[in-house]
Amino acid sequence: MKKSILPLLLLIAGSLFAQQHNMSKTYVPPSDTLVQQKLNKWQDLKFGLFMHWGTYSEWGVVESWSICPEDEGWTQRKGLYGADYYTYKKAYENLQTTFNPTHFDPEKWVKAAKNAGMKYVIFTTKHHDGFCMFDTKQTDYKITSTKTPFSTNPRSNVTKEIFNAFSKENFMIGAYFSKPDWHSDDYWWSYFPPKDRNVNYDPAKYPERWQKFKDYTYNQIQELMTGYGKVDILWLDGGWVRPKSTIDSTVDWQKTIPYDQDIDMPKIAAMARTKQPGLIVVDRTVAGQYENYTTPEQQVPDKPLDYPWESCITMGNSWSYVPGDHYKSAQQIITLLVKIVSRGGNLLMNIGPGPDGDWDPVAYSRLNEIGDWIKINGEGIYGTEPIAPYSEQNIFYTKLKSSNTIYAFVLPATDNVTLPASISFNLTDIKKIKKISLLGVDKNLKYSVTNNSVKVIIPVALQANNKLLHTATFKIQY
């Protein structure tokens, strides 16, 4: 089941993206019928919102990675404290004492995301740096600590506020959680200097300390599963924390994992599903029963995959807030959505809130443009499945499940759509067509069928002055 992945040319060099993740080579379908049902429902949603947010937004630097002692493009330490690692790390962790996102308004985010057609949300409850965006009882390195100015705000438990706000609008709720924790003395033990992203001691040599870390991780996930309402997805990142037996020696970053870092996923998943029946667990890159869907990062597969998957892609160049970030155009985002859905996947689009607790105005503008498009074309996105030939040149196909309806998305080179006098769709196994129309245009179109080719005649009035934006979406009913 190994699949090739084609990076999109729209996306920028990997150094801006921090650690990218390959896809697992095998997929194990979940045996729990409740998980199967929720996974099927999730696959129909197609479009979700991702948010990376933490104290790092104050500096406008890549999330967490600048405190990782590796020499990579995404781990560089710059600015006032950049010359010395320990000085930098101390200053980074001291951001807790100034973090005060007073413009935090999750209802504003919900309104924008819902209007854009997003149907689920994944929020970073804790990234690798260990700073918790929820009211954990396991550490004081959290947004609700008295050390943090925002703790006096009645909405300081931002994870709870975000989950509540999105739940009210019937979004599926996902908790991103980092398995490694670079603040925990049971992961990066202060007795040793951190060497790289991995645990800095041998868990087999110090089993009591590793057990404390396992308990810490279990307890934090238990908190998220019990005190934050309905949670549909547990999205686990930091794939180097894994049993050594699962390491794929053909993957460069996995080859560098020095120790068995087994945190007992069977125990964690069993607890989590007792609290949240049917919970989708996404243990990224760790193939097996706890990777219920795969997560190509900043990438789109070059063909449909025969298992559930989601491309997580940034709206800007970075996962977390960076001042003056360059945001993808609405045209680029819609193109991504169409390509991903035509190949059977979901698009999880990331927006990084700033230190004030709000998004860049450009993000709202993009979502508004996407919303205008989705209101016309969304019927060809949600609840669809791939259909051969999937795509040909600038045409991408979807099929409405349990229906004899195919959508052909014609992607233009510009925002405005210009159509030729005729256009052909090569579709197989269609015996008789009942009707062809163009979404957003109240007019049935003439067509002819020769073998497996459907030729649609475009009236002159619709060729250049059709007022369509971003795609021309043909609805073919048979």
Coordinates of C-alpha atoms in Angstrom, one line a residue:
M1 CA 0.0 0.0 0.0
K2 CA 3.0 2.3 -0.4
K3 CA 1.9 5.4 -2.2
S4 CA 3.9 8.2 -3.9
I5 CA 3.4 11.8 -2.8
L6 CA 3.7 14.7 -5.1
P7 CA 4.6 18.0 -3.3
L8 CA 2.6 20.9 -4.6
L9 CA 4.5 23.6 -6.4
L10 CA 2.3 26.1 -4.7
L11 CA 4.0 25.3 -1.4
I12 CA 7.3 26.9 -0.4
A13 CA 10.6 25.4 0.7
G14 CA 10.4 23.0 3.6
S15 CA 12.7 25.1 5.9
L16 CA 9.7 27.3 6.8
F17 CA 7.5 24.4 7.8
A18 CA 9.4 22.8 10.6
Q19 CA 9.4 19.1 10.8
Q20 CA 7.5 17.6 7.8
H21 CA 6.0 14.1 8.2
N22 CA 6.0 11.3 5.7
M23 CA 3.0 9.0 5.4
S24 CA 3.0 5.5 6.9
K25 CA 3.4 2.7 4.4
T26 CA 0.6 0.6 5.7
Y27 CA -2.8 1.2 7.1
V28 CA -4.7 -0.9 9.6
P29 CA -8.5 -0.2 9.6
P30 CA -10.0 0.3 13.1
S31 CA -12.0 -2.7 14.4
D32 CA -14.2 -0.6 16.7
T33 CA -17.5 -0.1 14.8
L34 CA -18.1 3.3 16.6
V35 CA -14.7 4.5 15.3
Q36 CA -15.5 3.2 11.8
Q37 CA -18.8 5.2 11.9
K38 CA -17.1 8.4 13.1
L39 CA -14.3 8.0 10.5
N40 CA -16.9 7.7 7.7
K41 CA -18.6 10.8 9.0
W42 CA -15.3 12.7 9.2
Q43 CA -14.4 11.7 5.6
D44 CA -17.5 13.4 4.3
L45 CA -16.6 16.7 6.0
K46 CA -13.7 17.4 3.6
F47 CA -12.6 20.8 5.0
G48 CA -11.3 21.6 8.4
L49 CA -9.5 24.3 10.4
F50 CA -6.1 23.8 12.1
M51 CA -4.7 26.2 14.6
H52 CA -1.1 26.3 16.0
W53 CA -1.0 28.8 18.8
G54 CA 1.2 29.3 21.9
T55 CA 3.6 31.7 23.5
Y56 CA 5.9 31.4 20.5
S57 CA 3.5 33.7 18.6
E58 CA 4.9 36.6 20.8
W59 CA 8.2 36.3 19.0
G60 CA 6.7 35.4 15.7
V61 CA 9.0 32.4 15.4
V62 CA 8.4 28.8 14.3
E63 CA 6.4 26.9 16.9
S64 CA 8.6 25.2 19.5
W65 CA 11.4 24.2 17.2
S66 CA 13.8 27.0 18.0
I67 CA 14.5 25.4 21.4
C68 CA 15.4 22.1 19.7
P69 CA 19.2 21.6 19.6
E70 CA 19.4 20.4 16.1
D71 CA 21.0 22.2 13.2
E72 CA 18.1 22.5 10.8
G73 CA 16.6 25.4 8.9
W74 CA 13.5 25.4 11.2
T75 CA 15.5 25.2 14.5
Q76 CA 17.5 28.4 14.1
R77 CA 17.7 30.8 17.1
K78 CA 17.8 34.4 16.2
G79 CA 17.3 37.8 17.8
L80 CA 18.4 39.2 21.1
Y81 CA 18.9 35.8 22.8
G82 CA 20.0 33.8 19.9
A83 CA 23.7 33.6 20.5
D84 CA 23.5 31.2 23.5
Y85 CA 21.2 28.2 23.7
Y86 CA 20.5 28.2 27.4
T87 CA 19.9 32.0 27.5
Y88 CA 17.6 31.6 24.6
K89 CA 15.6 28.7 26.1
K90 CA 15.2 30.6 29.4
A91 CA 13.9 33.6 27.6
Y92 CA 11.6 31.5 25.5
E93 CA 10.1 29.8 28.5
N94 CA 9.8 33.2 30.2
L95 CA 7.3 34.2 27.4
Q96 CA 4.8 32.6 29.7
T97 CA 5.0 35.7 32.0
T98 CA 4.0 38.1 29.2
F99 CA 1.5 36.1 27.1
N100 CA -1.8 38.0 27.2
P101 CA -4.0 37.4 24.1
T102 CA -6.7 39.8 25.1
H103 CA -8.4 39.9 21.7
F104 CA -9.2 36.2 22.0
D105 CA -12.7 35.7 20.6
P106 CA -13.4 32.1 19.4
E107 CA -16.9 32.9 18.3
K108 CA -15.3 35.2 15.7
W109 CA -13.3 32.3 14.4
V110 CA -16.3 30.0 14.3
K111 CA -18.3 32.5 12.3
A112 CA -15.5 32.9 9.7
A113 CA -14.7 29.1 9.5
K114 CA -18.4 28.1 9.2
N115 CA -19.0 30.7 6.5
A116 CA -16.0 29.3 4.6
G117 CA -17.5 25.8 4.7
M118 CA -15.1 24.3 7.3
K119 CA -16.7 21.4 9.2
Y120 CA -14.2 20.4 11.9
V121 CA -11.4 22.0 13.9
I122 CA -8.1 20.7 15.3
F123 CA -6.5 22.9 18.0
T124 CA -3.0 22.6 19.5
T125 CA -3.6 21.9 23.1
K126 CA 0.1 21.4 23.6
H127 CA 3.0 21.6 21.2
H128 CA 6.5 20.1 21.6
D129 CA 7.7 23.0 23.9
G130 CA 5.3 21.7 26.5
F131 CA 3.3 24.9 27.1
C132 CA -0.3 23.9 27.7
M133 CA -3.1 25.8 26.2
F134 CA -5.5 24.2 28.6
D135 CA -5.9 24.0 32.4
T136 CA -3.9 20.9 33.1
K137 CA -3.2 19.9 36.7
Q138 CA 0.1 18.2 35.8
T139 CA 2.3 21.3 35.3
D140 CA 2.3 25.0 35.9
Y141 CA 3.7 25.7 32.4
K142 CA 0.2 26.6 31.1
I143 CA -1.9 29.5 30.0
T144 CA -4.0 29.3 33.2
S145 CA -1.0 29.6 35.5
T146 CA -0.8 32.7 37.8
K147 CA 2.5 33.3 36.1
T148 CA 0.6 34.1 32.9
P149 CA -1.2 37.4 32.6
F150 CA -4.1 35.9 30.6
S151 CA -4.9 33.6 33.6
T152 CA -7.1 36.4 35.1
N153 CA -9.2 36.4 32.0
P154 CA -12.5 34.5 32.4
R155 CA -11.8 32.7 29.1
S156 CA -8.2 31.8 30.0
N157 CA -8.8 28.1 29.4
V158 CA -8.7 28.7 25.7
T159 CA -8.9 25.0 24.7
K160 CA -12.2 24.7 26.5
E161 CA -13.5 28.0 25.1
I162 CA -12.5 27.0 21.5
F163 CA -14.1 23.5 21.8
N164 CA -17.3 24.9 23.3
A165 CA -17.6 27.6 20.6
F166 CA -17.1 25.2 17.7
S167 CA -19.2 22.5 19.2
K168 CA -22.2 24.9 19.4
E169 CA -22.0 25.1 15.6
N170 CA -21.8 21.3 15.2
F171 CA -18.1 21.2 14.2
M172 CA -16.2 17.9 14.8
I173 CA -13.7 18.7 17.6
G174 CA -10.1 17.6 17.5
A175 CA -7.3 17.9 20.1
Y176 CA -3.8 18.2 18.8
F177 CA -1.4 16.9 21.5
S178 CA 2.4 16.6 21.3
K179 CA 3.7 13.3 22.6
P180 CA 7.2 14.7 23.3
D181 CA 7.4 17.5 25.9
W182 CA 10.6 19.5 25.9
H183 CA 9.6 21.3 29.2
S184 CA 9.1 18.1 31.2
D185 CA 12.0 17.1 33.4
D186 CA 11.0 13.5 32.7
Y187 CA 11.5 13.9 29.0
W188 CA 14.4 16.4 28.8
W189 CA 15.9 15.5 32.1
S190 CA 17.9 18.5 33.5
Y191 CA 20.7 16.1 34.6
F192 CA 21.7 15.8 30.9
P193 CA 21.7 18.5 28.2
P194 CA 19.2 18.0 25.4
K195 CA 20.9 16.4 22.4
D196 CA 18.2 16.6 19.8
R197 CA 14.4 16.2 19.6
N198 CA 14.4 12.9 21.4
V199 CA 14.3 12.0 25.1
N200 CA 17.8 12.9 26.4
Y201 CA 18.3 9.7 28.5
D202 CA 17.8 6.0 27.8
P203 CA 14.4 5.0 29.1
A204 CA 15.6 1.4 29.5
K205 CA 18.3 2.6 31.8
Y206 CA 16.0 4.9 33.8
P207 CA 12.7 3.1 33.7
E208 CA 11.3 5.0 36.7
R209 CA 11.8 8.3 35.1
W210 CA 10.3 7.2 31.8
Q211 CA 7.3 5.8 33.7
K212 CA 6.7 9.2 35.3
F213 CA 6.7 10.7 31.8
K214 CA 4.2 8.0 30.6
D215 CA 2.0 8.8 33.6
Y216 CA 2.2 12.5 32.9
T217 CA 1.2 12.0 29.2
Y218 CA -1.6 9.7 30.2
N219 CA -3.0 12.1 32.8
Q220 CA -2.9 15.1 30.4
I221 CA -4.8 13.2 27.7
Q222 CA -7.2 12.0 30.3
E223 CA -7.9 15.6 31.3
L224 CA -8.6 16.5 27.7
M225 CA -10.9 13.6 27.3
T226 CA -12.9 14.3 30.5
G227 CA -13.2 18.0 31.0
Y228 CA -13.6 19.5 27.5
G229 CA -16.9 18.3 26.2
K230 CA -17.3 16.0 23.2
V231 CA -14.0 15.3 21.5
D232 CA -14.0 13.5 18.2
I233 CA -10.3 13.3 17.2
L234 CA -7.1 12.9 19.2
W235 CA -4.4 14.1 16.9
L236 CA -1.0 13.0 18.2
D237 CA 2.2 14.6 16.9
G238 CA 5.8 14.0 17.5
G239 CA 6.2 10.6 15.8
W240 CA 9.7 10.0 17.2
V241 CA 7.9 9.1 20.5
R242 CA 7.1 5.5 19.5
P243 CA 8.0 1.9 20.2
K244 CA 11.4 1.1 18.6
S245 CA 9.8 -1.8 16.8
T246 CA 7.7 0.6 14.7
I247 CA 10.7 2.6 13.4
D248 CA 10.9 2.7 9.6
S249 CA 14.6 2.5 8.8
T250 CA 14.0 3.8 5.3
V251 CA 12.8 7.2 6.6
D252 CA 15.7 9.6 7.4
W253 CA 14.3 11.2 10.5
Q254 CA 13.1 7.9 12.0
K255 CA 16.6 6.4 11.6
T256 CA 17.9 9.0 14.1
I257 CA 15.6 7.8 16.9
P258 CA 18.0 6.3 19.5
Y259 CA 15.7 4.8 22.1
D260 CA 12.5 2.9 22.5
Q261 CA 10.0 5.7 23.5
D262 CA 6.9 3.5 24.0
I263 CA 4.2 5.5 25.9
D264 CA 1.7 2.6 25.9
M265 CA -0.7 3.7 23.2
P266 CA -3.1 0.8 23.9
K267 CA -3.6 2.0 27.5
I268 CA -4.0 5.7 26.3
A269 CA -6.5 4.8 23.5
A270 CA -8.6 2.5 25.7
M271 CA -8.9 5.2 28.3
A272 CA -9.7 7.9 25.8
R273 CA -12.3 5.8 24.0
T274 CA -14.0 5.0 27.4
K275 CA -14.3 8.7 27.9
Q276 CA -15.1 9.5 24.3
P277 CA -16.7 6.5 22.5
G278 CA -15.8 6.3 18.8
L279 CA -12.8 8.6 19.2
I280 CA -10.6 8.8 16.1
V281 CA -7.0 8.4 17.1
V282 CA -4.3 9.8 14.8
D283 CA -0.9 8.6 16.0
R284 CA 0.9 10.3 13.1
T285 CA 3.4 8.1 11.1
V286 CA 3.1 5.2 13.6
A287 CA 1.4 2.7 11.4
G288 CA -1.1 0.4 13.0
Q289 CA -4.4 0.4 14.9
Y290 CA -3.8 3.9 16.4
E291 CA -3.3 5.8 13.1
N292 CA -6.9 5.9 12.0
Y293 CA -6.1 8.2 9.2
T294 CA -2.9 9.3 7.6
T295 CA -1.6 12.9 7.5
P296 CA 0.5 14.0 4.5
E297 CA 2.0 17.4 5.6
Q298 CA 2.2 20.3 3.1
Q299 CA 1.6 17.7 0.4
V300 CA -1.1 16.3 -1.8
P301 CA -1.0 12.7 -3.0
D302 CA -0.7 12.4 -6.8
K303 CA -3.6 9.9 -6.9
P304 CA -6.4 8.6 -4.7
L305 CA -5.4 6.5 -1.7
D306 CA -7.4 3.5 -0.6
Y307 CA -7.6 4.5 3.1
P308 CA -8.6 7.7 5.0
W309 CA -6.3 10.6 4.8
E310 CA -6.0 14.4 5.4
S311 CA -3.5 16.9 4.0
C312 CA -2.6 19.4 6.6
I313 CA -1.5 22.6 4.9
T314 CA -0.7 26.1 6.0
M315 CA -2.7 29.1 4.8
G316 CA 0.5 31.2 5.1
N317 CA 4.1 30.0 4.8
S318 CA 4.3 29.1 8.5
W319 CA 2.4 26.9 10.9
S320 CA 2.5 29.5 13.7
Y321 CA 2.0 33.3 13.5
V322 CA 4.7 35.3 11.7
P323 CA 4.3 39.0 11.2
G324 CA 3.8 39.8 7.5
D325 CA 3.4 36.1 6.6
H326 CA 2.5 35.5 2.9
Y327 CA -0.9 34.0 2.6
K328 CA -2.0 31.7 -0.2
S329 CA -4.6 33.3 -2.5
A330 CA -8.2 32.1 -2.4
Q331 CA -7.6 30.6 -5.8
Q332 CA -4.7 28.5 -4.5
I333 CA -6.6 27.3 -1.5
I334 CA -9.7 26.4 -3.6
T335 CA -7.4 24.6 -6.0
L336 CA -5.9 22.6 -3.1
L337 CA -9.4 21.7 -1.8
V338 CA -10.6 20.5 -5.2
K339 CA -7.5 18.4 -5.9
I340 CA -7.5 16.9 -2.4
V341 CA -11.2 16.0 -2.4
S342 CA -11.0 14.6 -6.0
R343 CA -8.4 12.2 -4.6
G344 CA -10.6 11.2 -1.6
G345 CA -8.9 13.2 1.1
N346 CA -9.7 16.1 3.5
L347 CA -8.0 19.5 3.6
L348 CA -7.0 20.7 7.1
M349 CA -6.1 24.3 6.6
N350 CA -3.9 25.9 9.3
I351 CA -4.2 29.5 10.5
G352 CA -1.9 30.7 13.3
P353 CA -3.4 33.2 15.8
G354 CA -1.2 36.1 16.8
P355 CA 0.0 37.1 20.3
D356 CA -3.1 39.4 20.6
G357 CA -5.4 36.3 20.2
D358 CA -6.7 37.0 16.7
W359 CA -6.0 36.1 13.2
D360 CA -4.4 38.3 10.6
P361 CA -7.1 40.2 8.7
V362 CA -5.9 38.5 5.5
A363 CA -7.0 35.2 6.9
Y364 CA -10.5 36.4 7.3
S365 CA -10.5 37.8 3.8
R366 CA -9.4 34.5 2.4
L367 CA -12.1 32.6 4.3
N368 CA -14.7 35.0 3.1
E369 CA -13.7 34.5 -0.6
I370 CA -13.7 30.7 -0.1
G371 CA -17.2 31.0 1.5
D372 CA -18.6 32.8 -1.5
W373 CA -17.2 30.0 -3.7
I374 CA -18.4 27.2 -1.4
K375 CA -22.0 28.4 -1.3
I376 CA -22.2 27.8 -5.1
N377 CA -19.9 24.8 -5.5
G378 CA -20.0 23.0 -2.1
E379 CA -22.4 20.3 -3.3
G380 CA -19.5 18.9 -5.3
I381 CA -17.2 18.8 -2.3
Y382 CA -19.1 17.4 0.7
G383 CA -20.1 13.7 0.9
T384 CA -18.3 12.9 -2.3
E385 CA -15.9 10.2 -3.4
P386 CA -13.3 9.8 -6.1
I387 CA -14.3 8.6 -9.5
A388 CA -12.1 7.6 -12.5
P389 CA -10.3 9.2 -14.3
Y390 CA -10.0 11.4 -11.1
S391 CA -8.4 14.2 -13.1
E392 CA -7.3 15.1 -16.6
Q393 CA -5.2 18.3 -17.2
N394 CA -7.1 21.1 -15.3
I395 CA -10.3 19.0 -14.7
F396 CA -10.9 17.2 -11.4
Y397 CA -13.8 14.9 -10.7
T398 CA -15.9 14.0 -7.7
K399 CA -19.0 11.8 -7.3
L400 CA -21.7 12.3 -4.8
K401 CA -22.0 9.1 -2.7
S402 CA -25.0 6.9 -3.3
S403 CA -26.0 9.1 -6.2
N404 CA -25.7 9.1 -10.0
T405 CA -24.2 12.6 -9.9
I406 CA -20.7 13.6 -11.0
Y407 CA -19.0 17.0 -10.6
A408 CA -16.3 18.1 -13.0
F409 CA -14.3 21.1 -11.6
V410 CA -12.5 23.0 -14.3
L411 CA -9.7 25.0 -12.7
P412 CA -8.8 28.2 -14.5
A413 CA -5.3 29.8 -14.6
T414 CA -6.8 33.0 -13.0
D415 CA -9.5 33.9 -10.6
N416 CA -11.9 34.6 -13.4
V417 CA -13.3 31.7 -15.5
T418 CA -13.1 31.7 -19.3
L419 CA -14.5 28.7 -21.1
P420 CA -14.0 27.3 -24.6
A421 CA -16.8 26.8 -27.1
S422 CA -16.9 23.1 -26.0
I423 CA -15.4 21.0 -23.3
S424 CA -15.1 17.2 -23.1
F425 CA -15.1 14.9 -20.0
N426 CA -13.8 11.3 -20.3
L427 CA -16.1 9.3 -18.1
T428 CA -16.5 5.6 -18.0
D429 CA -19.6 3.4 -17.2
I430 CA -22.1 6.1 -17.8
K431 CA -24.9 4.6 -19.9
K432 CA -27.3 7.6 -20.2
I433 CA -27.0 11.2 -19.1
K434 CA -30.1 13.0 -17.9
K435 CA -28.9 16.5 -17.4
I436 CA -25.7 18.7 -17.4
S437 CA -25.6 22.0 -15.7
L438 CA -23.1 24.6 -14.5
L439 CA -23.2 25.4 -10.8
G440 CA -24.0 29.1 -10.3
V441 CA -25.6 29.4 -13.8
D442 CA -29.4 28.8 -14.2
K443 CA -29.2 27.0 -17.5
N444 CA -29.1 23.5 -18.8
L445 CA -26.4 22.7 -21.3
K446 CA -26.4 20.8 -24.5
Y447 CA -24.1 17.8 -24.9
S448 CA -23.3 14.8 -26.9
V449 CA -21.9 11.4 -25.9
T450 CA -19.4 9.4 -28.0
N451 CA -18.2 6.2 -26.4
N452 CA -16.9 7.4 -23.0
S453 CA -16.5 11.0 -23.9
V454 CA -19.1 13.6 -23.0
K455 CA -18.8 16.8 -25.0
V456 CA -20.6 19.8 -23.5
I457 CA -21.4 22.8 -25.7
I458 CA -20.8 26.2 -24.0
P459 CA -23.1 29.0 -25.2
V460 CA -21.2 32.1 -26.2
A461 CA -22.8 34.1 -23.4
L462 CA -21.2 31.8 -20.9
Q463 CA -17.7 31.6 -22.4
A464 CA -16.3 34.9 -21.1
N465 CA -19.0 36.7 -19.2
N466 CA -20.2 33.9 -16.9
K467 CA -19.2 35.8 -13.7
L468 CA -17.8 32.5 -12.3
L469 CA -14.8 32.7 -9.9
H470 CA -12.1 30.1 -9.2
T471 CA -13.7 27.1 -10.9
A472 CA -16.4 26.2 -13.5
T473 CA -18.2 23.3 -11.9
F474 CA -20.2 21.1 -14.2
K475 CA -22.9 18.9 -12.6
I476 CA -23.5 15.7 -14.6
Q477 CA -26.6 13.7 -13.7
Y478 CA -27.1 10.3 -15.2

